[in-house]
XYZ file of N, CA and C in Angstrom:
828
model
N 20.150 -12.143 -10.085
C 20.368 -12.191 -8.642
C 20.430 -10.779 -8.055
N 21.085 -9.869 -8.793
C 21.175 -8.489 -8.327
C 19.794 -7.846 -8.272
N 18.983 -8.083 -9.315
C 17.633 -7.524 -9.337
C 16.790 -8.082 -8.196
N 16.928 -9.384 -7.921
C 16.185 -9.992 -6.820
C 16.601 -9.383 -5.489
N 17.909 -9.212 -5.301
C 18.403 -8.610 -4.063
C 17.885 -7.189 -3.890
N 17.915 -6.409 -4.968
C 17.436 -5.028 -4.896
C 15.941 -4.973 -4.611
N 15.181 -5.883 -5.229
C 13.736 -5.907 -4.992
C 13.424 -6.261 -3.547
N 14.134 -7.256 -3.017
C 13.892 -7.682 -1.632
C 14.271 -6.582 -0.652
N 15.425 -5.969 -0.840
C 15.854 -4.917 0.084
C 14.956 -3.690 -0.004
N 14.512 -3.352 -1.213
C 13.627 -2.196 -1.371
C 12.292 -2.428 -0.681
N 11.672 -3.581 -0.974
C 10.381 -3.882 -0.355
C 10.522 -4.060 1.148
N 11.599 -4.717 1.569
C 11.802 -4.933 3.002
C 11.991 -3.639 3.764
N 12.784 -2.720 3.216
C 13.000 -1.440 3.896
C 11.713 -0.636 3.985
N 10.909 -0.683 2.929
C 9.631 0.036 2.952
C 8.710 -0.522 4.030
N 8.648 -1.850 4.146
C 7.812 -2.466 5.176
C 8.321 -2.125 6.569
N 9.625 -2.146 6.764
C 10.194 -1.826 8.073
C 9.863 -0.401 8.490
N 10.015 0.536 7.566
C 9.720 1.935 7.874
C 8.241 2.129 8.147
N 7.392 1.489 7.339
C 5.944 1.644 7.512
C 5.487 1.110 8.861
N 5.931 -0.095 9.209
C 5.501 -0.703 10.474
C 6.067 0.061 11.664
N 7.335 0.455 11.591
C 7.928 1.194 12.708
C 7.230 2.532 12.918
N 6.869 3.221 11.843
C 6.146 4.490 11.964
C 4.763 4.273 12.556
N 4.093 3.208 12.117
C 2.757 2.904 12.628
C 2.786 2.633 14.128
N 3.700 1.764 14.556
C 3.786 1.426 15.978
C 4.237 2.626 16.801
N 5.199 3.379 16.282
C 5.765 4.490 17.043
C 4.768 5.619 17.241
N 4.135 6.054 16.163
C 3.279 7.237 16.245
C 1.812 6.912 16.534
N 1.298 5.846 15.931
C -0.132 5.550 16.094
C -0.444 4.692 17.311
N 0.561 4.023 17.848
C 0.330 3.188 19.030
C 1.061 3.752 20.244
N 2.400 3.833 20.158
C 3.188 4.261 21.315
C 2.867 5.688 21.746
N 2.956 6.638 20.793
C 2.724 8.029 21.185
C 1.252 8.320 21.446
N 0.364 7.653 20.741
C -1.064 7.916 20.910
C -1.599 7.355 22.217
N -1.196 6.137 22.579
C -1.786 5.472 23.741
C -0.823 5.299 24.916
N 0.469 5.107 24.649
C 1.425 4.810 25.707
C 2.068 6.052 26.291
N 2.588 6.925 25.445
C 3.332 8.089 25.922
C 3.066 9.288 25.017
N 1.953 9.990 25.220
C 1.607 11.137 24.362
C 2.635 12.263 24.399
N 3.396 12.356 25.494
C 4.377 13.437 25.629
C 5.781 12.976 25.252
N 5.890 11.962 24.438
C 7.194 11.404 24.079
C 8.053 12.420 23.341
N 9.343 12.413 23.650
C 10.283 13.303 22.977
C 10.778 12.662 21.686
N 11.520 13.447 20.921
C 12.051 12.928 19.675
C 12.989 11.749 19.884
N 13.823 11.801 20.938
C 14.751 10.704 21.213
C 14.011 9.431 21.602
N 12.947 9.570 22.384
C 12.159 8.397 22.771
C 11.487 7.755 21.559
N 10.935 8.582 20.691
C 10.291 8.053 19.489
C 11.298 7.355 18.582
N 12.494 7.928 18.486
C 13.533 7.317 17.656
C 13.954 5.961 18.219
N 14.055 5.871 19.543
C 14.431 4.612 20.180
C 13.379 3.534 19.930
N 12.106 3.905 20.095
C 11.024 2.948 19.853
C 11.018 2.510 18.392
N 11.219 3.462 17.487
C 11.216 3.152 16.060
C 12.315 2.155 15.711
N 13.505 2.360 16.242
C 14.616 1.449 15.960
C 14.365 0.066 16.559
N 13.780 0.036 17.747
C 13.467 -1.254 18.376
C 12.464 -2.044 17.545
N 11.435 -1.350 17.067
C 10.416 -2.015 16.252
C 11.022 -2.538 14.955
N 11.928 -1.775 14.360
C 12.569 -2.208 13.117
C 13.324 -3.516 13.325
N 14.067 -3.615 14.433
C 14.824 -4.839 14.714
C 13.885 -6.024 14.937
N 12.857 -5.823 15.769
C 11.935 -6.917 16.089
C 11.166 -7.364 14.848
N 10.639 -6.401 14.096
C 9.860 -6.758 12.912
C 10.740 -7.373 11.838
N 11.974 -6.889 11.714
C 12.895 -7.469 10.741
C 13.188 -8.930 11.040
N 13.424 -9.237 12.315
C 13.645 -10.631 12.702
C 12.389 -11.467 12.454
N 11.225 -10.871 12.741
C 9.967 -11.580 12.494
C 9.764 -11.894 11.024
N 10.133 -10.950 10.152
C 10.034 -11.193 8.709
C 10.914 -12.370 8.294
N 12.118 -12.437 8.872
C 13.011 -13.538 8.543
C 12.469 -14.881 8.996
N 11.915 -14.914 10.208
C 11.339 -16.160 10.727
C 10.153 -16.603 9.867
N 9.275 -15.644 9.525
C 8.113 -15.975 8.696
C 8.539 -16.491 7.326
N 9.555 -15.861 6.737
C 10.045 -16.319 5.434
C 10.570 -17.748 5.522
N 11.267 -18.064 6.621
C 11.761 -19.419 6.806
C 10.640 -20.437 6.944
N 9.581 -20.046 7.668
C 8.430 -20.943 7.838
C 7.745 -21.208 6.498
N 7.534 -20.141 5.724
C 6.884 -20.302 4.419
C 7.728 -21.161 3.485
N 9.048 -20.974 3.557
C 9.936 -21.790 2.727
C 9.861 -23.254 3.138
N 9.818 -23.494 4.449
C 9.715 -24.864 4.936
C 8.406 -25.530 4.554
N 7.339 -24.738 4.424
C 6.044 -25.285 4.014
C 5.981 -25.562 2.519
N 6.968 -25.072 1.791
C 6.997 -25.305 0.353
C 6.110 -24.375 -0.445
N 5.759 -23.221 0.119
C 4.902 -22.269 -0.590
C 5.732 -21.446 -1.563
N 5.253 -21.329 -2.781
C 5.953 -20.543 -3.786
C 5.684 -19.060 -3.576
N 6.530 -18.230 -4.184
C 6.346 -16.788 -4.075
C 5.037 -16.359 -4.723
N 4.664 -17.021 -5.820
C 3.399 -16.702 -6.476
C 2.210 -16.981 -5.585
N 2.246 -18.093 -4.863
C 1.162 -18.428 -3.932
C 1.048 -17.364 -2.846
N 2.177 -16.995 -2.262
C 2.163 -15.992 -1.190
C 1.665 -14.652 -1.715
N 2.102 -14.288 -2.905
C 1.705 -13.001 -3.487
C 0.196 -12.938 -3.706
N -0.378 -13.994 -4.276
C -1.820 -14.004 -4.527
C -2.612 -14.129 -3.231
N -2.090 -14.893 -2.279
C -2.787 -15.045 -0.999
C -2.814 -13.739 -0.218
N -1.822 -12.888 -0.428
C -1.811 -11.585 0.247
C -3.056 -10.776 -0.089
N -3.481 -10.848 -1.347
C -4.683 -10.120 -1.734
C -5.905 -10.597 -0.987
N -5.972 -11.896 -0.721
C -7.107 -12.449 0.017
C -7.046 -12.049 1.483
N -5.846 -12.015 2.049
C -5.686 -11.755 3.476
C -5.746 -10.274 3.831
N -5.213 -9.412 2.977
C -5.172 -7.984 3.309
C -5.902 -7.106 2.294
N -6.404 -7.703 1.211
C -7.089 -6.908 0.189
C -8.352 -6.246 0.690
N -8.971 -6.820 1.721
C -10.214 -6.245 2.237
C -9.997 -4.904 2.922
N -8.752 -4.547 3.195
C -8.482 -3.255 3.830
C -8.231 -2.145 2.816
N -8.110 -2.486 1.540
C -7.727 -1.498 0.529
C -8.775 -0.400 0.377
N -10.012 -0.780 0.059
C -11.056 0.225 -0.162
C -11.403 0.980 1.121
N -11.558 0.319 2.286
C -11.812 1.089 3.511
C -10.735 2.122 3.812
N -9.472 1.762 3.604
C -8.396 2.721 3.850
C -8.455 3.862 2.839
N -8.689 3.521 1.576
C -8.789 4.561 0.547
C -9.938 5.517 0.844
N -11.081 4.981 1.257
C -12.228 5.834 1.582
C -11.967 6.665 2.827
N -11.177 6.141 3.748
C -10.881 6.876 4.976
C -10.187 8.199 4.687
N -9.332 8.223 3.677
C -8.578 9.442 3.388
C -9.131 10.218 2.198
N -10.210 9.729 1.580
C -10.765 10.440 0.421
C -12.246 10.773 0.551
N -12.958 10.115 1.449
C -14.409 10.305 1.568
C -14.740 10.748 2.982
N -15.285 11.924 3.127
C -15.539 12.495 4.456
C -16.620 11.759 5.235
N -17.445 10.958 4.571
C -18.525 10.250 5.262
C -18.120 8.861 5.764
N -16.884 8.477 5.529
C -16.423 7.184 6.032
C -16.378 7.202 7.551
N -16.963 6.198 8.186
C -16.983 6.120 9.648
C -16.039 5.030 10.137
N -15.718 5.104 11.422
C -14.836 4.106 12.019
C -15.445 2.711 11.920
N -16.722 2.612 12.261
C -17.391 1.307 12.218
C -17.430 0.749 10.800
N -17.670 1.621 9.820
C -17.725 1.173 8.436
C -16.394 0.636 7.951
N -15.310 1.359 8.256
C -13.987 0.931 7.809
C -13.563 -0.371 8.482
N -13.771 -0.458 9.799
C -13.366 -1.659 10.535
C -14.201 -2.866 10.107
N -15.515 -2.671 10.023
C -16.388 -3.779 9.619
C -16.088 -4.232 8.196
N -15.847 -3.278 7.300
C -15.526 -3.637 5.927
C -14.275 -4.488 5.837
N -13.233 -4.104 6.594
C -11.977 -4.851 6.551
C -12.121 -6.243 7.165
N -12.746 -6.327 8.343
C -12.839 -7.609 9.048
C -13.815 -8.574 8.376
N -15.005 -8.091 8.052
C -15.987 -8.959 7.402
C -15.505 -9.335 6.001
N -14.844 -8.397 5.331
C -14.325 -8.678 4.000
C -13.319 -9.813 3.993
N -12.400 -9.841 4.969
C -11.402 -10.909 5.001
C -12.050 -12.243 5.357
N -13.074 -12.231 6.195
C -13.780 -13.479 6.504
C -14.497 -14.021 5.270
N -15.134 -13.136 4.524
C -15.816 -13.570 3.302
C -14.825 -14.060 2.249
N -13.689 -13.388 2.148
C -12.692 -13.799 1.155
C -12.101 -15.162 1.499
N -11.826 -15.404 2.782
C -11.300 -16.705 3.192
C -12.320 -17.815 2.945
N -13.586 -17.525 3.262
C -14.640 -18.518 3.031
C -14.779 -18.831 1.545
N -14.762 -17.782 0.720
C -14.870 -17.983 -0.728
C -13.684 -18.760 -1.268
N -12.511 -18.398 -0.819
C -11.273 -19.062 -1.257
C -11.325 -20.566 -0.999
N -11.655 -20.936 0.231
C -11.674 -22.355 0.587
C -12.824 -23.105 -0.095
N -13.980 -22.464 -0.217
C -15.122 -23.142 -0.839
C -14.880 -23.405 -2.321
N -14.336 -22.419 -3.027
C -14.052 -22.617 -4.452
C -12.968 -23.676 -4.634
N -11.950 -23.647 -3.757
C -10.891 -24.655 -3.838
C -11.450 -26.055 -3.612
N -12.347 -26.177 -2.629
C -12.945 -27.485 -2.342
C -13.826 -27.961 -3.489
N -14.560 -27.036 -4.092
C -15.453 -27.425 -5.190
C -14.688 -27.893 -6.414
N -13.472 -27.391 -6.606
C -12.678 -27.780 -7.771
C -11.828 -29.021 -7.522
N -11.693 -29.412 -6.244
C -10.832 -30.562 -5.926
C -11.604 -31.662 -5.209
N -12.905 -31.756 -5.497
C -13.744 -32.805 -4.911
C -13.710 -32.798 -3.382
N -13.799 -31.607 -2.818
C -13.855 -31.484 -1.367
C -12.518 -31.415 -0.674
N -11.423 -31.530 -1.401
C -10.088 -31.494 -0.801
C -9.592 -30.053 -0.736
N -9.183 -29.631 0.456
C -8.621 -28.295 0.635
C -7.180 -28.446 1.102
N -6.246 -28.199 0.220
C -4.828 -28.250 0.557
C -4.103 -27.154 -0.214
N -2.785 -27.139 -0.111
C -2.012 -26.084 -0.766
C -2.210 -26.121 -2.275
N -2.290 -27.315 -2.835
C -2.453 -27.438 -4.288
C -3.786 -26.868 -4.749
N -4.866 -27.212 -4.050
C -6.187 -26.720 -4.463
C -6.349 -25.234 -4.167
N -5.798 -24.782 -3.035
C -5.887 -23.358 -2.699
C -5.081 -22.495 -3.658
N -4.048 -23.063 -4.262
C -3.213 -22.299 -5.181
C -3.737 -22.244 -6.598
N -4.914 -22.817 -6.853
C -5.491 -22.772 -8.185
C -5.863 -21.367 -8.615
N -5.971 -21.177 -9.916
C -6.242 -19.838 -10.449
C -7.604 -19.313 -10.017
N -8.633 -20.137 -10.126
C -9.980 -19.664 -9.812
C -10.209 -19.441 -8.314
N -9.748 -20.323 -7.422
C -9.884 -20.011 -5.993
C -9.210 -18.701 -5.614
N -8.005 -18.469 -6.151
C -7.306 -17.217 -5.871
C -8.066 -16.024 -6.447
N -8.573 -16.174 -7.661
C -9.295 -15.082 -8.307
C -10.544 -14.703 -7.526
N -11.370 -15.691 -7.218
C -12.614 -15.409 -6.498
C -12.333 -14.840 -5.109
N -11.326 -15.366 -4.432
C -10.994 -14.859 -3.106
C -10.568 -13.406 -3.129
N -9.726 -13.037 -4.100
C -9.263 -11.653 -4.207
C -10.399 -10.705 -4.576
N -11.231 -11.113 -5.524
C -12.344 -10.255 -5.941
C -13.314 -10.020 -4.793
N -13.645 -11.076 -4.055
C -14.558 -10.932 -2.917
C -13.942 -10.039 -1.846
N -12.645 -10.176 -1.602
C -11.977 -9.347 -0.595
C -12.096 -7.866 -0.933
N -11.853 -7.524 -2.183
C -11.887 -6.119 -2.593
C -13.311 -5.568 -2.608
N -14.212 -6.248 -3.293
C -15.552 -5.702 -3.514
C -16.421 -5.747 -2.262
N -16.390 -6.845 -1.520
C -17.258 -6.953 -0.342
C -16.880 -5.938 0.722
N -15.587 -5.717 0.921
C -15.153 -4.758 1.941
C -15.598 -3.345 1.589
N -15.476 -2.977 0.318
C -15.919 -1.649 -0.096
C -17.414 -1.473 0.054
N -18.169 -2.490 -0.330
C -19.629 -2.420 -0.208
C -20.053 -2.285 1.250
N -19.481 -3.094 2.123
C -19.834 -3.047 3.546
C -19.462 -1.704 4.155
N -18.285 -1.211 3.830
C -17.833 0.076 4.371
C -18.759 1.209 3.954
N -19.141 1.236 2.687
C -20.008 2.306 2.185
C -21.397 2.221 2.806
N -21.967 1.023 2.884
C -23.323 0.863 3.426
C -23.379 1.289 4.888
N -22.443 0.826 5.692
C -22.446 1.178 7.116
C -22.186 2.665 7.310
N -21.276 3.234 6.536
C -20.978 4.664 6.661
C -22.188 5.513 6.296
N -22.881 5.149 5.234
C -24.083 5.888 4.847
C -25.185 5.730 5.889
N -25.290 4.547 6.485
C -26.321 4.320 7.502
C -26.070 5.170 8.741
N -24.799 5.385 9.099
C -24.489 6.204 10.277
C -24.612 7.696 9.992
N -24.500 8.074 8.714
C -24.736 9.456 8.284
C -23.915 10.466 9.092
N -22.607 10.272 9.103
C -21.704 11.213 9.758
C -20.787 11.834 8.706
N -20.206 12.970 9.066
C -19.295 13.638 8.146
C -18.092 14.152 8.917
N -16.916 13.812 8.437
C -15.687 14.196 9.118
C -15.219 15.567 8.640
N -14.744 16.367 9.576
C -14.211 17.686 9.265
C -12.704 17.558 9.050
N -12.279 17.706 7.799
C -10.861 17.523 7.492
C -9.975 18.537 8.204
N -10.539 19.646 8.646
C -9.735 20.651 9.346
C -9.168 20.112 10.654
N -9.777 19.055 11.193
C -9.281 18.487 12.444
C -7.894 17.873 12.288
N -7.526 17.519 11.070
C -6.193 16.960 10.853
C -5.101 17.951 11.229
N -5.388 19.235 11.076
C -4.386 20.250 11.392
C -4.159 20.395 12.885
N -5.098 19.927 13.702
C -4.969 20.062 15.153
C -4.666 18.737 15.843
N -4.995 17.610 15.203
C -4.806 16.316 15.842
C -3.478 15.651 15.490
N -2.830 16.099 14.427
C -1.553 15.505 14.036
C -0.420 16.301 14.668
N 0.278 15.656 15.623
C 1.339 16.324 16.361
C 2.691 16.082 15.690
N 3.536 17.102 15.736
C 4.886 17.002 15.190
C 5.878 17.272 16.309
N 6.896 16.425 16.429
C 7.920 16.620 17.446
C 8.835 17.743 16.994
N 8.854 18.843 17.730
C 9.570 20.037 17.293
C 10.799 20.346 18.139
N 11.074 19.527 19.142
C 12.150 19.868 20.070
C 13.520 19.903 19.403
N 13.720 19.057 18.387
C 15.034 18.974 17.744
C 15.093 19.717 16.414
N 14.076 20.530 16.096
C 14.029 21.221 14.816
C 14.547 22.654 14.943
N 15.161 23.125 13.863
C 15.564 24.522 13.823
C 14.349 25.388 13.521
N 14.488 26.681 13.751
C 13.376 27.600 13.501
C 13.009 27.640 12.025
N 14.011 27.496 11.162
C 13.739 27.516 9.727
C 12.900 26.312 9.311
N 13.232 25.132 9.854
C 12.463 23.928 9.532
C 11.037 24.054 10.036
N 10.865 24.604 11.242
C 9.521 24.798 11.787
C 8.705 25.732 10.896
N 9.356 26.789 10.402
C 8.652 27.734 9.535
C 8.254 27.082 8.219
N 9.140 26.236 7.672
C 8.820 25.552 6.418
C 7.658 24.584 6.596
N 7.613 23.887 7.728
C 6.513 22.954 7.995
C 5.203 23.706 8.135
N 5.243 24.833 8.847
C 4.029 25.624 9.020
C 3.520 26.156 7.686
N 4.451 26.592 6.827
C 4.053 27.104 5.522
C 3.455 26.001 4.662
N 4.066 24.813 4.701
C 3.558 23.695 3.908
C 2.181 23.259 4.378
N 1.950 23.322 5.693
C 0.648 22.918 6.228
C -0.456 23.854 5.774
N -0.104 25.116 5.509
C -1.104 26.095 5.109
C -1.301 26.153 3.596
N -0.431 25.489 2.876
C -0.478 25.575 1.419
C -1.504 24.579 0.873
N -2.773 24.893 1.025
C -3.844 24.012 0.568
C -3.885 23.919 -0.956
N -3.477 24.979 -1.620
C -3.523 24.988 -3.078
C -2.576 23.940 -3.661
N -1.410 23.787 -3.037
C -0.465 22.770 -3.492
C -1.042 21.374 -3.335
N -1.719 21.137 -2.219
C -2.339 19.832 -1.988
C -3.439 19.555 -3.008
N -4.222 20.570 -3.330
C -5.301 20.389 -4.302
C -4.743 20.062 -5.683
N -3.668 20.745 -6.067
C -3.054 20.467 -7.362
C -2.497 19.044 -7.409
N -1.838 18.638 -6.324
C -1.289 17.282 -6.272
C -2.397 16.235 -6.321
N -3.517 16.521 -5.652
C -4.640 15.585 -5.649
C -5.227 15.441 -7.053
N -5.437 16.562 -7.730
C -5.994 16.511 -9.081
C -5.060 15.767 -10.038
N -3.764 16.027 -9.912
C -2.791 15.346 -10.766
C -2.797 13.842 -10.510
N -2.874 13.447 -9.234
C -2.874 12.026 -8.883
C -4.120 11.329 -9.405
N -5.276 11.994 -9.269
C -6.529 11.394 -9.735
C -6.515 11.222 -11.250
N -6.096 12.270 -11.960
C -6.065 12.187 -13.421
C -5.054 11.155 -13.902
N -3.829 11.246 -13.374
C -2.793 10.313 -13.801
C -3.118 8.877 -13.451
N -3.559 8.660 -12.205
C -3.911 7.304 -11.791
C -5.090 6.752 -12.561
N -6.087 7.603 -12.824
C -7.256 7.153 -13.572
C -6.918 6.776 -14.995
N -6.106 7.602 -15.656
C -5.726 7.315 -17.042
C -4.900 6.034 -17.131
N -3.920 5.889 -16.243
C -3.085 4.689 -16.269
C -3.894 3.435 -15.945
N -4.846 3.558 -15.024
C -5.687 2.409 -14.680
C -6.528 1.971 -15.869
N -7.127 2.933 -16.553
C -7.949 2.605 -17.724
C -7.107 1.944 -18.814
N -5.898 2.474 -19.032
C -5.031 1.909 -20.071
C -4.574 0.500 -19.700
N -4.091 0.334 -18.464
C -3.489 -0.940 -18.063
C -4.511 -2.031 -17.783
N -5.726 -1.646 -17.367
C -6.727 -2.642 -16.977
C -7.753 -2.896 -18.072
N -8.057 -1.872 -18.896
C -9.140 -2.006 -19.875
C -8.628 -1.912 -21.314
N -8.037 -0.775 -21.662
C -7.689 -0.507 -23.060
C -6.693 -1.525 -23.605
N -5.693 -1.886 -22.821
C -4.654 -2.770 -23.329
C -5.013 -4.256 -23.224
N -5.394 -4.786 -22.062
C -5.577 -6.248 -21.964
C -6.885 -6.797 -22.515
N -7.992 -6.056 -22.375
C -9.284 -6.622 -22.772
C -9.384 -6.933 -24.267
N -8.949 -6.039 -25.165
C -8.999 -6.405 -26.591
C -8.179 -7.654 -26.907
N -7.025 -7.807 -26.247
C -6.219 -9.002 -26.478
C -6.939 -10.254 -25.999
N -7.641 -10.132 -24.875
C -8.350 -11.291 -24.325
C -9.508 -11.719 -25.217
N -10.340 -10.768 -25.600
C -11.529 -11.112 -26.377
C -11.192 -11.516 -27.815
N -10.080 -11.026 -28.332
C -9.703 -11.402 -29.697
C -9.121 -12.810 -29.763
N -8.632 -13.314 -28.630
C -8.021 -14.640 -28.625
C -6.710 -14.689 -29.378
N -6.085 -13.532 -29.543
C -4.854 -13.456 -30.334
C -3.690 -14.119 -29.595
N -2.918 -14.932 -30.314
C -1.723 -15.567 -29.780
C -0.505 -14.841 -30.339
N 0.382 -14.404 -29.475
C 1.540 -13.624 -29.903
C 2.411 -14.418 -30.874
N 2.771 -13.771 -31.991
C 3.822 -14.335 -32.829
C 5.155 -13.723 -32.398
N 6.237 -14.109 -33.066
C 7.561 -13.654 -32.649
C 7.682 -12.133 -32.736
N 7.178 -11.549 -33.826
C 7.288 -10.105 -33.998
C 6.517 -9.330 -32.946
N 5.274 -9.757 -32.699
C 4.451 -9.053 -31.718
C 5.019 -9.231 -30.311
N 5.527 -10.439 -30.040
C 6.114 -10.683 -28.727
C 7.351 -9.812 -28.513
N 8.151 -9.642 -29.580
C 9.312 -8.768 -29.477
C 8.912 -7.332 -29.183
N 7.825 -6.866 -29.841
C 7.332 -5.521 -29.561
C 6.859 -5.410 -28.110
N 6.184 -6.457 -27.631
C 5.694 -6.475 -26.248
C 6.859 -6.344 -25.260
N 7.917 -7.115 -25.498
C 9.090 -7.060 -24.627
C 9.747 -5.692 -24.707
N 9.810 -5.117 -25.912
C 10.398 -3.792 -26.067
C 9.632 -2.735 -25.299
N 8.296 -2.782 -25.382
C 7.470 -1.833 -24.632
C 7.697 -1.998 -23.132
N 7.800 -3.255 -22.682
C 8.031 -3.508 -21.262
C 9.368 -2.933 -20.808
N 10.395 -3.082 -21.642
C 11.716 -2.553 -21.287
C 11.685 -1.030 -21.218
N 11.037 -0.406 -22.204
C 10.930 1.056 -22.197
C 10.150 1.530 -20.977
N 9.048 0.841 -20.678
C 8.212 1.215 -19.528
C 9.019 1.137 -18.230
N 9.739 0.039 -18.048
C 10.534 -0.137 -16.829
C 11.645 0.903 -16.755
N 12.266 1.202 -17.879
C 13.356 2.180 -17.888
C 12.854 3.568 -17.519
N 11.729 3.969 -18.114
C 11.153 5.279 -17.791
C 10.728 5.330 -16.329
N 10.112 4.244 -15.853
C 9.686 4.201 -14.457
C 10.883 4.281 -13.519
N 11.952 3.550 -13.831
C 13.147 3.573 -12.991
C 13.767 4.966 -12.961
N 13.846 5.603 -14.126
C 14.395 6.960 -14.181
C 13.553 7.923 -13.350
N 12.232 7.809 -13.479
C 11.339 8.702 -12.736
C 11.454 8.480 -11.239
N 11.438 7.217 -10.826
C 11.475 6.899 -9.398
C 12.797 7.307 -8.765
N 13.892 7.137 -9.506
C 15.209 7.429 -8.940
C 15.558 8.908 -9.034
N 15.323 9.498 -10.191
C 15.822 10.851 -10.443
C 14.880 11.963 -9.988
N 13.573 11.770 -10.131
C 12.641 12.839 -9.789
C 12.697 13.243 -8.320
N 12.727 12.293 -7.366
C 12.842 12.717 -5.964
C 14.115 13.508 -5.686
N 15.217 13.102 -6.338
C 16.468 13.838 -6.153
C 16.342 15.249 -6.712
N 15.703 15.368 -7.876
C 15.530 16.689 -8.483
C 14.629 17.573 -7.627
N 13.527 17.003 -7.127
C 12.598 17.789 -6.323
C 13.209 18.215 -4.993
N 14.152 17.416 -4.478
C 14.769 17.740 -3.186
C 16.123 18.415 -3.354
N 16.381 18.959 -4.542
C 17.689 19.549 -4.809
C 17.999 20.703 -3.869
N 16.965 21.458 -3.489
C 17.190 22.565 -2.563
C 17.650 22.082 -1.203
N 17.021 21.019 -0.707
C 17.425 20.459 0.579
C 18.822 19.883 0.540
N 19.171 19.195 -0.566
C 20.519 18.657 -0.696
C 21.552 19.783 -0.699
N 21.235 20.871 -1.379
C 22.173 21.994 -1.445
C 22.421 22.581 -0.062
N 21.351 22.681 0.741
C 21.506 23.219 2.096
C 22.349 22.300 2.968
N 22.091 20.984 2.862
C 22.835 20.031 3.692
C 24.302 19.987 3.289
N 24.559 19.891 1.989
C 25.939 19.835 1.517
C 26.667 21.147 1.753
N 25.900 22.242 1.805
C 26.504 23.541 2.066
C 26.704 23.843 3.532
N 26.300 22.915 4.394
C 26.503 23.107 5.825
C 25.467 23.968 6.493
N 24.278 24.142 5.856
C 23.232 24.961 6.452
C 22.235 24.081 7.183
N 21.618 24.606 8.259
C 20.604 23.885 9.032
C 19.246 24.026 8.384
C-alpha cells in the first residue's frame, strides 16, 4: 500500500508540474500575456495545478466506474499518446524536423493506431468491439506499434519533403526567463550555464551512450534469447531473476534519490547557510 501511494503521488506530482508549466509558459505567456511577471506566472501555475488535479480525480473515478483495469489504461495510453513520442523526440534532436511534420505525425499516427486497434479487436472477436476485445494482447500490441512507427515515418517524410533546417541558436533568444525576482548572482549563474555548450555536449553524449546501451540490453540482449529458446523458469532461475530485479530497483532508487541531492549540494549549502 505504501509503494502504491508513493507511486501515485510521484507520478501525479510530475504530471501536475508538467501540465502547469506547459499551460503557464507555452500558452499563457506566449499567447495571452507575453509581459507577465513572476507573480502572475506563479498564480496561473497554481490555478492550473488545482484544476488539473481535480480533473485527474474525476477521470480516475470515471475509469473506475467503467470497470477498466490499470493494465488496460496503461496499454491504451500507448495507443492514444504514443504517436507523439517520435515527433517530439525529433523536434529536439533533429534540426530538419518541421512543424507540419511533427503535427501531422502525431495526429495521423493516433488515427491510424485507433483504427488498427479497433480492427484487430473486431477481427479476433467476430466483429465485436468492446472492452474485453479491445483489451486483448494482440489488439493492444498492434495499436501501440502502429502509433509509434507510423508517426515517426510520417514526421520524417513530411519534414524531408519541406527541406527546412532549424537554427538551434534561436533557442537562446526565443526562450525568455523571468528575472524580476532573481538576485544578481542567480542571473550570472544562468547566463554562464547558457553559454556552457561543452557541458551540454558532454551530457548529450553520455545520455545517448547510456540510453543506447541500456535499450539494447533490456530490449534485445536479455529478452530475445529467452523468447526464442522457449525456456521456462525453474525455481533456481526464477530466484535469480527476482534477485536481479531487487538489485536493479535498489540501485535505481539510490541513484534517483541520492544523485540529485549530491549534485545540488552546493545549492543546499547556500540555502541552509542563509545565502541568496
